[in-house]
């Protein structure tokens, strides 16, 4: 019985951390003004067919525009974009 509680708590924490990542990603995305470049056609699944490709594209934009994002922040932005636009299973 004890283990069921720990398992439930683990899943809850994973859910909360995923939500926190999306919220942080949304804020980073806004601060970097990503839509200033991507406004005409915000985000395209044809050019970015998988979640891993999305992470790589976010990393490329981060590098090109010197955002200074760390890997976890790149992942947060990718999670946000995935939730809002792409809807890949991650």
XYZ file of C-alpha atoms in Angstrom:
90
model
C 0.000 0.000 0.000
C 2.857 2.415 0.780
C 4.298 1.996 -2.684
C 1.047 3.032 -4.359
C 1.229 6.369 -2.561
C 4.796 6.948 -3.701
C 3.919 6.019 -7.252
C 0.972 8.405 -7.243
C 3.129 11.175 -5.786
C 5.773 10.562 -8.454
C 3.229 10.934 -11.254
C 1.862 14.099 -9.691
C 5.332 15.627 -9.461
C 6.063 14.736 -13.067
C 2.841 16.444 -14.101
C 3.652 19.562 -12.093
C 7.180 19.778 -13.484
C 5.863 19.425 -17.045
C 3.405 22.262 -16.415
C 6.188 24.393 -14.949
C 8.318 23.718 -18.028
C 5.539 24.802 -20.379
C 4.939 27.986 -18.364
C 8.658 28.795 -18.336
C 8.852 28.049 -22.068
C 5.961 30.403 -22.776
C 7.711 33.187 -20.879
C 11.060 32.577 -22.611
C 9.314 32.469 -26.003
C 7.664 35.834 -25.326
C 10.839 37.445 -23.990
C 12.832 36.370 -27.049
C 10.127 37.796 -29.334
C 10.133 34.622 -31.413
C 6.996 35.654 -33.297
C 8.826 38.648 -34.744
C 10.399 36.150 -37.168
C 7.727 33.478 -37.153
C 4.594 35.662 -37.409
C 3.747 35.067 -41.083
C 3.547 31.303 -40.672
C 4.106 30.698 -36.983
C 5.152 27.074 -36.862
C 5.077 24.375 -39.524
C 4.906 20.625 -38.906
C 6.122 19.908 -42.424
C 9.486 21.515 -41.676
C 9.552 20.106 -38.160
C 8.115 16.573 -38.285
C 9.079 15.287 -34.795
C 9.514 16.549 -31.265
C 13.272 15.906 -31.450
C 13.433 18.024 -34.609
C 11.535 20.749 -32.763
C 14.085 20.754 -29.945
C 16.883 21.047 -32.537
C 15.145 23.945 -34.300
C 14.619 25.792 -31.019
C 18.300 25.229 -30.193
C 19.232 26.630 -33.607
C 17.124 29.750 -33.106
C 18.559 30.143 -29.623
C 22.083 30.002 -31.003
C 21.365 32.298 -33.964
C 19.838 34.984 -31.763
C 22.146 34.553 -28.768
C 19.357 34.000 -26.262
C 21.742 32.402 -23.789
C 19.245 29.631 -23.084
C 20.485 26.505 -21.360
C 19.443 23.042 -22.570
C 16.601 22.843 -20.055
C 15.273 26.218 -21.219
C 15.427 25.107 -24.854
C 13.455 22.035 -23.835
C 10.918 24.242 -21.986
C 10.380 26.382 -25.095
C 10.013 23.237 -27.221
C 7.458 21.859 -24.734
C 5.522 25.125 -24.903
C 5.564 25.166 -28.716
C 4.564 21.536 -28.782
C 1.593 22.141 -26.522
C 0.454 25.269 -28.381
C 1.217 24.436 -32.018
C 2.691 21.037 -32.859
C 1.030 18.515 -30.559
C 3.655 15.787 -30.922
C 3.744 12.985 -28.387
C 6.792 13.743 -26.260
